[in-house]
Amino acid sequence: MTESPGTLRNSDEQDAVFTVNGQWEIASFNRSAERLFGLKAKKILGKKCPDVFGTDKSFEELFSTLCPSVAAGKMVTDFNLVIKNSQTNELTAVLATAVPIPGENSNPSGAIITFRDAAHSTAFNRLIIDSLADGVFTVDRSWRITSFNPAAENITGWKQEQAIGRFCGEVFHSSICGKNCAIAQSLYGGKSVSNRSITISDKNGERVPISICAAPLTDYEGNIIGGVETFRDISDITLLQKKITKSYSFNAIISKSASMQQIFSILPEIAHSRSNVLLLGESGTGKELVARAISQASDRNKKPFVAVNCGALPATLLESELFGYKAGAFTDAGKDRPGRFAAAEGGTLFLDEIGDIPNSVQVKLLRVLQSREYEPLGASTPIKADVRIITATNRDLQAMVNEGTFREDLFYRLNVVKIHLPPLRERMEDIPLLIDHFIKQYNTQQNKDIVGLSNQTLAVLMHYDYPGNIRELENIIEYSFILCEGGFIQPEHLPDTFMSQQEAQASLNPRTAGGEPKTLEEVEKQAVFDALERNNWKRMATCRELGISKDTLRRKISRFNLKSRLEQKISELSETHPGEL
């Protein structure tokens, strides 16, 4: 079998090996080196080491040691450093060895440099693990802890001698113990799991938010013999996130959208005025929440806040519910009963669905707004009312005025300060904030410890238009809590409507018809091809649309075998649109 240029055969392909000449230009680069560094031999052959490896401090230290030693014909063994893969950013602790290549007059003509995974060096592995600021522990296939570094002791409160030999669930009491455990998924799946945010309980029972990465441990033959997990305390980050979230809130209202932030900026002034407020918006946009926030921020916050859904009460009962009645006012009225105006005295009365009140009640409500007094049913003398009125509706009151179904004079009395709440589909940036809020809320209510949503689940929810707005989103999260035992909410935990929508979309898509799932690579290839087609195979325009560099696009075109199609398109366009590609 013929080797490709610049590839050095090595009997032990676990070792990464490359050679340099006397000017420290790379002469060969084996496949293990390609995997370790995330580099291709054909792209770096002939280049000087500093140009390839940059100004990485580890390499500066390595080459400052190697250069004089190799020049003197001396071998360097077991130099400790950490390699960062340029493609995956994965860090690997290695031991480097350099052997001079003899030249003329006994002067070295270059060197062979070998990198061996330091995981095979017990002493070095222990040194690295113990010096890490991140907590690190390992388990065997029975889930018993086999190592526990000092940082893990500091974060958990468990001493190494106490932790080793125990089941990891006994020590961590993680929010995703069981089938959702990251180290279990990596152990059984044979793949790394990275950057998960969970909570654990320390030895004193305090909840600690941490970020974790997990990977399987293998022997020399590739058999999985256990797992390793690194974790770091993110309490400070969590506190910062809370502060950021607080900056996106007004009392209990949460939003980072520009339209809602503008409303937040004027709510304090509105709260401290005595003017009537009319809240407009679709059902489920949080109109009552805004009304309560105005009440809480006003000087009436110590007095009652009374909410009445005018659309939920029959017209015959609404009048007596609002204004109350006197004994004998009608059959069965055996004693006086105060209404909602009396209950809200000195505070705030919130009238939801104001567009549904009948004309007879409209007349009485107008009198309260004009003279600040009302008469209970059956009463002969008016009662003074010190009540601030906030109303809300999802109907077009102006259109109802034009139709004659809502009094114009009442409309103008109510419409002193008007606030329009945008639907959730117009403030999609708020969805992750609201999801976090509802998850915390239901974790407390249902005594669960759901970590959050998986990326796939969040993607599904971000592509939904929410006709029921925030109320519908809350119902979706509540439903998911019923099906999700712990860890991350997955797409299968969502209501059936989401699954049926995904199935319907798949059936309409010819590329996924027949129930054949597409791999991630197939999806990426299709996305690149479609972007090139939309941009008439103009590479710069495609890069801008995809948000990638020219080099990245070039690699993807080569990887997905699109080069011949590109060359054909360039040839076609060069005749009609020269210089555009």
Short mmCIF file of C-alpha atoms in Angstrom, two decimals, residues 250-252 267 271-272 289-305 348 388 390:
data_model
loop_
_atom_site.label_atom_id
_atom_site.label_comp_id
_atom_site.label_asym_id
_atom_site.label_seq_id
_atom_site.Cartn_x
_atom_site.Cartn_y
_atom_site.Cartn_z
CA PHE A 250 -40.58 44.59 36.05
CA ASN A 251 -41.97 42.99 39.19
CA ALA A 252 -43.09 39.54 37.95
CA LEU A 267 -44.73 51.65 33.93
CA ALA A 271 -48.15 53.39 38.39
CA HIS A 272 -47.72 56.64 40.33
CA LEU A 289 -49.82 40.45 35.25
CA VAL A 290 -49.20 44.00 34.00
CA ALA A 291 -52.21 45.26 35.95
CA ARG A 292 -50.87 43.68 39.13
CA ALA A 293 -47.41 45.14 38.45
CA ILE A 294 -48.90 48.63 38.12
CA SER A 295 -50.77 48.14 41.39
CA GLN A 296 -47.66 46.86 43.19
CA ALA A 297 -45.57 49.82 41.98
CA SER A 298 -48.21 52.39 43.01
CA ASP A 299 -48.93 54.02 46.35
CA ARG A 300 -52.00 51.75 46.54
CA ASN A 301 -49.87 48.61 46.92
CA LYS A 302 -50.93 48.13 50.55
CA LYS A 303 -54.59 48.15 49.55
CA PRO A 304 -56.59 45.39 47.80
CA PHE A 305 -56.14 44.39 44.17
CA THR A 348 -57.16 48.82 42.39
CA ARG A 388 -58.28 53.07 40.57
CA ILE A 390 -57.51 49.26 35.12
#
